PDB file of C-alpha atoms and ligand atoms in Angstrom:
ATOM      1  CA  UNK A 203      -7.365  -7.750 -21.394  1.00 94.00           C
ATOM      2  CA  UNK A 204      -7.024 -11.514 -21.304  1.00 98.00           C
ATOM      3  CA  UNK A 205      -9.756 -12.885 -18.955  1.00 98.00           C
ATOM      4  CA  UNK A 206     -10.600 -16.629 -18.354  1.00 98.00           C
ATOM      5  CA  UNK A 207     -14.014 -16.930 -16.614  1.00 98.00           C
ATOM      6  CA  UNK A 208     -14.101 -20.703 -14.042  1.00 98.00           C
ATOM      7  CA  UNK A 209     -16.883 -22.062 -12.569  1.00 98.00           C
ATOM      8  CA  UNK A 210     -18.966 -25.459 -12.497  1.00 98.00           C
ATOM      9  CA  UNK A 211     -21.297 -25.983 -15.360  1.00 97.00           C
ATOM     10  CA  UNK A 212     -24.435 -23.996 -14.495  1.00 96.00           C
ATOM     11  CA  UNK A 213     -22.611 -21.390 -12.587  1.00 97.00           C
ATOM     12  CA  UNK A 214     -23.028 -18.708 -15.218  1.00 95.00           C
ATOM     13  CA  UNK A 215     -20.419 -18.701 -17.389  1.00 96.00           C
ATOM     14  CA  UNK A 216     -22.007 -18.116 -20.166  1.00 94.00           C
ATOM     15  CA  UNK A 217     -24.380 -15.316 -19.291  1.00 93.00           C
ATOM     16  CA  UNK A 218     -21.109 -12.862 -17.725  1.00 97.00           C
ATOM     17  CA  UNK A 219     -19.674 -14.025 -20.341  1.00 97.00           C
ATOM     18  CA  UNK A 220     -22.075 -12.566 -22.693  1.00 94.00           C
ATOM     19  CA  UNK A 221     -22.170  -9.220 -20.309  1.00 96.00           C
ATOM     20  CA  UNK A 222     -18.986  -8.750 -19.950  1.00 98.00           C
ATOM     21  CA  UNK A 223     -18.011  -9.496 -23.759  1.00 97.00           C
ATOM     22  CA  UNK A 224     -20.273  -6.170 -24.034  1.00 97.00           C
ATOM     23  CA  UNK A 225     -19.110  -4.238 -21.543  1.00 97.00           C
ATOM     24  CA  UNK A 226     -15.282  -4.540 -22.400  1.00 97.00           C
ATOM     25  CA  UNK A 227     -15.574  -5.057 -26.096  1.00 98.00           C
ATOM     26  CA  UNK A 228     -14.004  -8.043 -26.414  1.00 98.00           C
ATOM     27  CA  UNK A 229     -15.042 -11.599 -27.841  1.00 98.00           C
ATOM     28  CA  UNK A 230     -16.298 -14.446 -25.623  1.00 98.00           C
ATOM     29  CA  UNK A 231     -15.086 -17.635 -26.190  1.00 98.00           C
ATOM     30  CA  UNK A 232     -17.145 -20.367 -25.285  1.00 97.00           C
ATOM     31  CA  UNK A 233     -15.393 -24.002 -26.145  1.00 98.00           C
ATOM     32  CA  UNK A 234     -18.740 -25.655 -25.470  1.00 96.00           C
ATOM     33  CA  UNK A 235     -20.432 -23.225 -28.015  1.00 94.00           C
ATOM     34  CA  UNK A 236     -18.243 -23.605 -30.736  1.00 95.00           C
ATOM     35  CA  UNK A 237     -18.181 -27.147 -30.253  1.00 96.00           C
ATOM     36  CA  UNK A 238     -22.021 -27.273 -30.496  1.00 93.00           C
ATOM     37  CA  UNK A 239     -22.060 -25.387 -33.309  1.00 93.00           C
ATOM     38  CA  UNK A 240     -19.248 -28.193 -34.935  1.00 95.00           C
ATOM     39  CA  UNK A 241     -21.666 -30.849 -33.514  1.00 94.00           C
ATOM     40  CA  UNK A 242     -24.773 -28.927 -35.128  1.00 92.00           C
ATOM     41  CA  UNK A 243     -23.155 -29.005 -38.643  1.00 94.00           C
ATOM     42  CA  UNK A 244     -21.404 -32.462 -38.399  1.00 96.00           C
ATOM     43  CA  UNK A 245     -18.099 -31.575 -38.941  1.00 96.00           C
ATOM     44  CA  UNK A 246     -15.317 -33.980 -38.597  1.00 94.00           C
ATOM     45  CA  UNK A 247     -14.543 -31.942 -34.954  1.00 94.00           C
ATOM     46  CA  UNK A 248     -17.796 -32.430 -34.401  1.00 96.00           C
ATOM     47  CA  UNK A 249     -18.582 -36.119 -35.094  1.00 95.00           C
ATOM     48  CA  UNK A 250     -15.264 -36.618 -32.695  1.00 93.00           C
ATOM     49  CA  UNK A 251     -16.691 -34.633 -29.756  1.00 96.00           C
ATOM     50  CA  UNK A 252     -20.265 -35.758 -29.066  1.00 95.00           C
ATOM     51  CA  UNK A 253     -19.342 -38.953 -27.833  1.00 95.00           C
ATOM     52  CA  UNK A 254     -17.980 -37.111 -25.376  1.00 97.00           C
ATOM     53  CA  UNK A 255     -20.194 -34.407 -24.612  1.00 96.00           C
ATOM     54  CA  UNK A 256     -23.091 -37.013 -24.853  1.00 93.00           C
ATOM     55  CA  UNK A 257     -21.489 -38.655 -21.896  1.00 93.00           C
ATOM     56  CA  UNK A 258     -20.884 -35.599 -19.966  1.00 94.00           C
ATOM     57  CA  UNK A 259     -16.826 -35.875 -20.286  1.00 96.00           C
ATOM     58  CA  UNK A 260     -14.139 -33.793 -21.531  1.00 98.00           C
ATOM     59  CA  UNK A 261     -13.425 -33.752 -25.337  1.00 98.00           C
ATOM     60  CA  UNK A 262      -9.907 -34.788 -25.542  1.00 97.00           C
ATOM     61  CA  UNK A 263      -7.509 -31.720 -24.961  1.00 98.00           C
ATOM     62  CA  UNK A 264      -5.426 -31.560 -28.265  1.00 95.00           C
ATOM     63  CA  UNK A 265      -9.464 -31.251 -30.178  1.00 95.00           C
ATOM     64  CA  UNK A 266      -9.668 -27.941 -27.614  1.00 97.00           C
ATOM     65  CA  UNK A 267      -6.450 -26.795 -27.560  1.00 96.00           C
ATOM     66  CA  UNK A 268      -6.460 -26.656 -31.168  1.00 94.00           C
ATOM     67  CA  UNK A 269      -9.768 -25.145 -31.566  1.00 96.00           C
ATOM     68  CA  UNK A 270      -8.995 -22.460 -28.689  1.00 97.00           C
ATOM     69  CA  UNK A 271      -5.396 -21.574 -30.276  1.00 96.00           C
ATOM     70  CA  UNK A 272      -6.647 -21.021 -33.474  1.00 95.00           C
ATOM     71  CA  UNK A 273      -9.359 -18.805 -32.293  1.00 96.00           C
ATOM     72  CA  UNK A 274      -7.215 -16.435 -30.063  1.00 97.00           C
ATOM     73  CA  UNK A 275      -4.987 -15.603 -32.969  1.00 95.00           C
ATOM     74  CA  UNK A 276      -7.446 -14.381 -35.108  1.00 97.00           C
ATOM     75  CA  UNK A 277      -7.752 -10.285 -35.820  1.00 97.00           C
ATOM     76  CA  UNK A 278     -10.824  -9.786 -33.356  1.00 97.00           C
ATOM     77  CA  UNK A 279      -8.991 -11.159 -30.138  1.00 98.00           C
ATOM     78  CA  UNK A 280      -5.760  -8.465 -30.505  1.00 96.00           C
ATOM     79  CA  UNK A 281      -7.454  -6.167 -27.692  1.00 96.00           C
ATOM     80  CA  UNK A 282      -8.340  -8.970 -25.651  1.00 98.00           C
ATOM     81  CA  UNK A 283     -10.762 -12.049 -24.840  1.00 98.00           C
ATOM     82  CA  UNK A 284     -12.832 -13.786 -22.487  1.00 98.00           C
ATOM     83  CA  UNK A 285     -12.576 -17.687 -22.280  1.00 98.00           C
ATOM     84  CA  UNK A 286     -15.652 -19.030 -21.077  1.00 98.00           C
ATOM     85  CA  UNK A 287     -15.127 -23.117 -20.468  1.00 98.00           C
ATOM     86  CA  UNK A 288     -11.812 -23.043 -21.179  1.00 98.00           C
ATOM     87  CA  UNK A 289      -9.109 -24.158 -19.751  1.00 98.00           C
ATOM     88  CA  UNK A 290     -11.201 -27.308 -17.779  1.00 98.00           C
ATOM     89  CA  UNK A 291      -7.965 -28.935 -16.594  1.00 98.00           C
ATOM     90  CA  UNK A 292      -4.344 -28.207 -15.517  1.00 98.00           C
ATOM     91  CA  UNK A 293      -3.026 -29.302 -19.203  1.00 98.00           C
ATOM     92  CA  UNK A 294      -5.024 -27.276 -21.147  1.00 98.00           C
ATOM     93  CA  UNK A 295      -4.040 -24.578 -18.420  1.00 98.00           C
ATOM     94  CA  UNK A 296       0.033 -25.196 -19.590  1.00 98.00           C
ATOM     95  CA  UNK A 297      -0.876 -25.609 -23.252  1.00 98.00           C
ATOM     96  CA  UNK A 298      -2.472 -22.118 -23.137  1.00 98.00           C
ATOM     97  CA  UNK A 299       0.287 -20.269 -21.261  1.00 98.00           C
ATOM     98  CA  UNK A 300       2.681 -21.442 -23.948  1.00 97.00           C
ATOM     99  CA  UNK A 301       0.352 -20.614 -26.943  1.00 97.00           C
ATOM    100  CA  UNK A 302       0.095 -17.104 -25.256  1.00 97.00           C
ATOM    101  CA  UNK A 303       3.639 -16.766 -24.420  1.00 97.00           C
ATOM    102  CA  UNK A 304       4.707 -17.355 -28.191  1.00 97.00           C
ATOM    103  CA  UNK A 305       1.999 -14.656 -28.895  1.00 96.00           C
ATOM    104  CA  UNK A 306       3.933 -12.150 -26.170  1.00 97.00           C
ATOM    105  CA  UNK A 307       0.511 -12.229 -24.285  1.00 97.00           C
ATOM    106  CA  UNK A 308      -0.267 -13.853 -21.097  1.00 97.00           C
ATOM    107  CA  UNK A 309      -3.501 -13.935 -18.666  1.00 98.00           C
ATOM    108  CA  UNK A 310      -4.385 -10.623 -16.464  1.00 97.00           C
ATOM    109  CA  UNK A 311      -6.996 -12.233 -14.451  1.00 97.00           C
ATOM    110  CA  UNK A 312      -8.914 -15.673 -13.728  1.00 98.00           C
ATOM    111  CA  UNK A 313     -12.574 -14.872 -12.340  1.00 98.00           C
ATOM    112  CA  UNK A 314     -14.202 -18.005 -10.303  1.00 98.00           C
ATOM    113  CA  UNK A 315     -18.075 -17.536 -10.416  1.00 98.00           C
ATOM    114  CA  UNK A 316     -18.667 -20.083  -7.045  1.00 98.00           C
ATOM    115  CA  UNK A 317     -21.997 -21.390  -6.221  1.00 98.00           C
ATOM    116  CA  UNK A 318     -22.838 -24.727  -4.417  1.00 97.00           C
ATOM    117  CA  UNK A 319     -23.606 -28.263  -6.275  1.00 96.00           C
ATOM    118  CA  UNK A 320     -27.305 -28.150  -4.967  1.00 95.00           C
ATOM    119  CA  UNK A 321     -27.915 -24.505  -6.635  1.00 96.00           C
ATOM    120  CA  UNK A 322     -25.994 -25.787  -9.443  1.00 97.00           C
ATOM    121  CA  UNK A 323     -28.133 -28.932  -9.782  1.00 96.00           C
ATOM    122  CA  UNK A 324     -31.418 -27.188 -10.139  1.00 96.00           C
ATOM    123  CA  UNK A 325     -30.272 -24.747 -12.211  1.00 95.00           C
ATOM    124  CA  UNK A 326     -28.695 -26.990 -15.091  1.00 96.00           C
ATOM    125  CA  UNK A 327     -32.190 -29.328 -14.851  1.00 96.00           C
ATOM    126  CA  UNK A 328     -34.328 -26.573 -15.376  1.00 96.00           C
ATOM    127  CA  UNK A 329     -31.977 -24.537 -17.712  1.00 95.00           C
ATOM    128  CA  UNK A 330     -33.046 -24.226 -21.546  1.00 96.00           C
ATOM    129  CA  UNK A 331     -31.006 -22.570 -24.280  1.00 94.00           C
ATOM    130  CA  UNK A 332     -32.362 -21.012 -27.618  1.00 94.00           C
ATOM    131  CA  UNK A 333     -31.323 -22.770 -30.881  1.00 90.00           C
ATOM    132  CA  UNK A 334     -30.235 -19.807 -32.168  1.00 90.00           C
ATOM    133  CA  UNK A 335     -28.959 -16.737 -30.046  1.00 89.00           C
ATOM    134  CA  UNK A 336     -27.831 -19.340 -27.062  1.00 87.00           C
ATOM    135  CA  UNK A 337     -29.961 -17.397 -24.869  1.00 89.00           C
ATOM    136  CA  UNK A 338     -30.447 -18.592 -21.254  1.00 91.00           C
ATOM    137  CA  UNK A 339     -33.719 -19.562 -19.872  1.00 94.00           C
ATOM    138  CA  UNK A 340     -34.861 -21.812 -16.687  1.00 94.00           C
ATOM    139  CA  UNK A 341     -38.300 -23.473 -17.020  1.00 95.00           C
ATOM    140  CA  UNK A 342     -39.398 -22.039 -13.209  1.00 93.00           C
ATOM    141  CA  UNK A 343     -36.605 -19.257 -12.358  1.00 91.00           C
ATOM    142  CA  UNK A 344     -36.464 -17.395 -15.359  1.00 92.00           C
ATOM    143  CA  UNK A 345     -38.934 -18.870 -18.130  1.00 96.00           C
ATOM    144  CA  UNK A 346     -39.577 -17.177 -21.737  1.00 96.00           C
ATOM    145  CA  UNK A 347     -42.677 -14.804 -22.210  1.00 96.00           C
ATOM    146  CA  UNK A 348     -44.003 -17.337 -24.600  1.00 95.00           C
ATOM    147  CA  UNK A 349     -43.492 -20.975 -23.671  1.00 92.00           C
ATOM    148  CA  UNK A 350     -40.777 -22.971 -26.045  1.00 95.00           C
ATOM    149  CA  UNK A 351     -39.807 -19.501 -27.637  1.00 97.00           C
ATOM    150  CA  UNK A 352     -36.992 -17.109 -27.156  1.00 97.00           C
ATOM    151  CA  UNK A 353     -37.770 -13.781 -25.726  1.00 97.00           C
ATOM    152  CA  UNK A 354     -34.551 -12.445 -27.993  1.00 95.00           C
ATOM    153  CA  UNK A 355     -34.818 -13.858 -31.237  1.00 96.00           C
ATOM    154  CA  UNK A 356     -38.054 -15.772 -31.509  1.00 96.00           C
ATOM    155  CA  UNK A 357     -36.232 -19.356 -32.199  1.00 96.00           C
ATOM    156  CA  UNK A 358     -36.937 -22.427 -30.586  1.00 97.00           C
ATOM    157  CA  UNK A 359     -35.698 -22.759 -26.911  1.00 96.00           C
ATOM    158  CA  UNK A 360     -34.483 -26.472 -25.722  1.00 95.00           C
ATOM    159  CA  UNK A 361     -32.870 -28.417 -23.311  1.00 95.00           C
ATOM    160  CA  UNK A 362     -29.431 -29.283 -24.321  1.00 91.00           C
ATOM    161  CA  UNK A 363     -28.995 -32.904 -24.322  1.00 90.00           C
ATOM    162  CA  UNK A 364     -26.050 -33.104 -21.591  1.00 93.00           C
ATOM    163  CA  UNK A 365     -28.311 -30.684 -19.029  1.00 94.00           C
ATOM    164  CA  UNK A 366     -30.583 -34.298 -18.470  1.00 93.00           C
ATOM    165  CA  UNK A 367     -30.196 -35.191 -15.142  1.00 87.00           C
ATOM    166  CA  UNK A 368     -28.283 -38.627 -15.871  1.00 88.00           C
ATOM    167  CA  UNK A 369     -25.245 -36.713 -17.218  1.00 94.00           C
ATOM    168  CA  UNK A 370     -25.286 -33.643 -14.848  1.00 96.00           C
ATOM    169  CA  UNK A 371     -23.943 -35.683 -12.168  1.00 95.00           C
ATOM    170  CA  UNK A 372     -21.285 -36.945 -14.664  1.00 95.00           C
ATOM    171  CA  UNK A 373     -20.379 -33.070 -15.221  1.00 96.00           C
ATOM    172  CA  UNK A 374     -20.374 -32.340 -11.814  1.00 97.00           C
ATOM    173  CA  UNK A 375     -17.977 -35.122 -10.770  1.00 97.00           C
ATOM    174  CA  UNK A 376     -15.577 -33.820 -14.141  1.00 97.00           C
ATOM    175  CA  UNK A 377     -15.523 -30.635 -13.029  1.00 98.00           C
ATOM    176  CA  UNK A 378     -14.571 -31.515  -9.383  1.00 97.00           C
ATOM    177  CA  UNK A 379     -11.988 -34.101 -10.283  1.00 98.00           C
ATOM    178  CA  UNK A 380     -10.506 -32.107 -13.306  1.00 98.00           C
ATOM    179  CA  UNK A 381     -11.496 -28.243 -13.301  1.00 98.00           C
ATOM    180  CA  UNK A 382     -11.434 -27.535  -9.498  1.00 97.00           C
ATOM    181  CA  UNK A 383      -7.239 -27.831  -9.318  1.00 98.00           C
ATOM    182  CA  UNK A 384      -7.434 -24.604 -11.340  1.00 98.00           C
ATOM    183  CA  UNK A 385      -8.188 -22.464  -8.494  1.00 98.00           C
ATOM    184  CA  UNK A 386      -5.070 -23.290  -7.063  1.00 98.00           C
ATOM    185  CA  UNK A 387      -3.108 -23.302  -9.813  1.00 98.00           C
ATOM    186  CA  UNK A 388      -4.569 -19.689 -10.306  1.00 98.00           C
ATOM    187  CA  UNK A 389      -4.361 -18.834  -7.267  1.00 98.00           C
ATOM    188  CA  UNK A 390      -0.766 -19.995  -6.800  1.00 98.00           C
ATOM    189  CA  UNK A 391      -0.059 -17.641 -10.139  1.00 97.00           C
ATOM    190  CA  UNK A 392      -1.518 -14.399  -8.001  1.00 96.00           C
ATOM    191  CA  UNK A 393      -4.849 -14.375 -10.801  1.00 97.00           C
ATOM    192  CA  UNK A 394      -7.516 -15.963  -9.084  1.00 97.00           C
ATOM    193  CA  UNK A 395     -10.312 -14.178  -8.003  1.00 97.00           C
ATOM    194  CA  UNK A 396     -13.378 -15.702  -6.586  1.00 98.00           C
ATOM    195  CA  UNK A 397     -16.527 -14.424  -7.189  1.00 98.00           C
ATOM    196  CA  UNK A 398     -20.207 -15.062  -5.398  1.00 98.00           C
ATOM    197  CA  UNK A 399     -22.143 -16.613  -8.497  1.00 98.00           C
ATOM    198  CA  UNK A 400     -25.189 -16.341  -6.448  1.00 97.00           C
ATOM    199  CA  UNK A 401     -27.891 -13.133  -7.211  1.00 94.00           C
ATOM    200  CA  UNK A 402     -29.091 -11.012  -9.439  1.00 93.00           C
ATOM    201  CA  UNK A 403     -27.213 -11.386 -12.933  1.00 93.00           C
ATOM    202  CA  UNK A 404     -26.679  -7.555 -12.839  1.00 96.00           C
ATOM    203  CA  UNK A 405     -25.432  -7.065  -9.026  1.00 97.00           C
ATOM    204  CA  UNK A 406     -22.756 -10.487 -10.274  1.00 98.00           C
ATOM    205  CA  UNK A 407     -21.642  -8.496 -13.754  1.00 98.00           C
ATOM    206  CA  UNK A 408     -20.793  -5.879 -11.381  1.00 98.00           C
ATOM    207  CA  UNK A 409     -18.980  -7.507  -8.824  1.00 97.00           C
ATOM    208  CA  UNK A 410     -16.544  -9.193 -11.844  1.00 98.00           C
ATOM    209  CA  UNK A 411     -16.064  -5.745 -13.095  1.00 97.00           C
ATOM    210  CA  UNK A 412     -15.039  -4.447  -9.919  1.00 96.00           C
ATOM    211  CA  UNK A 413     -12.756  -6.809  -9.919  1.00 95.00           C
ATOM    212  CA  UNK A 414     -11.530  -6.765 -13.041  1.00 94.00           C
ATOM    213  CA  UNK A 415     -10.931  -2.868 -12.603  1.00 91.00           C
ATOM    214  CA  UNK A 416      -8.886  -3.079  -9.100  1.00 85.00           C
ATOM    215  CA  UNK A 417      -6.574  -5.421 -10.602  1.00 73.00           C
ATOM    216  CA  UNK A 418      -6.287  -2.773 -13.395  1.00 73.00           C
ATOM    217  CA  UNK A 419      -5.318  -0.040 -10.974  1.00 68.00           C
ATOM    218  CA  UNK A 420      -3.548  -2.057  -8.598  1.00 63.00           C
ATOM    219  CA  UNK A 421      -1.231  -3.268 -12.074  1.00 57.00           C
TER     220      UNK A 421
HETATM  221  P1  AMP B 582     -20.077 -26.385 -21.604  1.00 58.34           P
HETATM  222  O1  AMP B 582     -21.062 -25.761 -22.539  1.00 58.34           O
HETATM  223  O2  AMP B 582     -18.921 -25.482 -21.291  1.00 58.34           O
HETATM  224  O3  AMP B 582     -20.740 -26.935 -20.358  1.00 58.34           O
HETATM  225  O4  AMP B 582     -19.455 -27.636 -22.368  1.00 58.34           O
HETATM  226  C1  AMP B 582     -20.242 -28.710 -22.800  1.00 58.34           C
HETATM  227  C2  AMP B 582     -19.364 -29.921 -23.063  1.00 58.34           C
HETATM  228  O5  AMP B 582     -18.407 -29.595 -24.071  1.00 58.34           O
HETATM  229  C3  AMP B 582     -18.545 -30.394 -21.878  1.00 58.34           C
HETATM  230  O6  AMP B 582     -19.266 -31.253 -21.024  1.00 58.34           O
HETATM  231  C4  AMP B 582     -17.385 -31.100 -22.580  1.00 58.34           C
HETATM  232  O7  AMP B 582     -17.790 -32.378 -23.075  1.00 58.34           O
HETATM  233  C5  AMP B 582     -17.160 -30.216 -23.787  1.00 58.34           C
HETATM  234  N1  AMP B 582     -16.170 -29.160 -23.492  1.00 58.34           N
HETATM  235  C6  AMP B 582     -16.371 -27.814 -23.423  1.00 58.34           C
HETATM  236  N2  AMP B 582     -15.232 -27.165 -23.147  1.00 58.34           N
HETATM  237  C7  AMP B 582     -14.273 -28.116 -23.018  1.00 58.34           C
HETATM  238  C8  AMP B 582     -12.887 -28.086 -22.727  1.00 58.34           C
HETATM  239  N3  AMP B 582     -12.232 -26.941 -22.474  1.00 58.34           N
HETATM  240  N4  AMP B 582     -12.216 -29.276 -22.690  1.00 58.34           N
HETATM  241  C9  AMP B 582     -12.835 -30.432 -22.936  1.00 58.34           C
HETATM  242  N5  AMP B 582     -14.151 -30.536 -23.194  1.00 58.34           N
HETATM  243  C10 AMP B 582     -14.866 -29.384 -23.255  1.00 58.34           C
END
């Protein structure tokens, strides 16, 4: 099962990502993780994309295509994966179809997690991430037991650098301008299905797995 999880930043990607990696069995693949984690350990990728990310902007789309077509060939992926930030415009969108094609795979369903730019705002300003696990915390809505620590693992909890409020506008406006057009093109392709990224994380999971299980039947 081949699932690519939309949504604006702060719309909780990340976290049904991580649930529904679980639940299936299946990797997540998160292009703004791995390109932290490139970032983190300065590799040449890395150097290369935080101008970018710094500014709130797309990385340029052969650095992600790259990254993402490498990573859905390898051994762990055969049963299926979850792209979580990925594709974030219509080009990556083509480049993936082709990559899968060559691979005799293709996309079984595109879930939209929706929520409105003023829930989205507060969320990404108050949103910290641990250092090390990538859990999610927000400083009012959610906050760790123990302040600056992560409930999971312990590790320092932060606030990513691109979650300041200067550059979540930027993000915001990216996402509208470039990322948006996917619903359509989704929809036009008979995958799209939009889901309301509003409420309890659980009662969300199970909505996209409701979903995710009527297209099964309905296939
Ligand atoms: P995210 O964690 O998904 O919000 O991504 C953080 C940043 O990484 C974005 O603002 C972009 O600069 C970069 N990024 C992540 N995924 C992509 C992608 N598919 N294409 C281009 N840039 C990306």
């Amino acid at each position: 099962m081949n699932l690519i999880l939309l949504g604006a930043p702060g719309a909780g990607k990340g976290t049904q990502g991580k649930n529904l990696s679980e639940r299936f069995k299946i990797p997540q693949i998160s292009t703004g993780d791995i390109l932290r984690a490139n970032v983190r350990s300065k590799t040449s990728l890395g150097l290369k994309a935080k101008e970018f990310m710094d500014k709130g902007v797309l990385v340029p789309d052969n650095v992600v295509v790259d990254m993402v077509s490498d990573r859905i060939q390898q051994e762990d992926c055969q049963k299926g994966f979850i792209l979580d930030g990925f594709p974030r415009n219509i080009n990556q969108a083509e480049v993936l179809e082709s990559t899968l094609k060559t691979m005799n795979k293709s996309i079984d369903k595109v879930i939209g997690i929706e929520v409105d730019r003023k829930e989205l705002v507060r969320r990404l300003s108050g949103r910290r991430v641990c250092r090390k696990c990538g859990a999610s915390y927000h400083v009012i809505f959610n906050p760790p037991v123990n302040i600056g620590m992560c409930d999971k693992c312990d590790s320092e909890i932060y606030q990513r650098d691109d979650d300041k409020e200067e550059t979540i506008e930027a993000r915001l406006g990216v996402y509208e301008q470039e990322t948006l057009p996917l619903t359509d093109y989704y929809i036009r392709k008979g995958l799209y299905k939009a889901i309301d990224g509003i409420g309890g994380m659980d009662q969300i999971t199970n909505s996209i797995v409701d979903a995710i299980e009527k297209g099964r039947s309905n296939s």
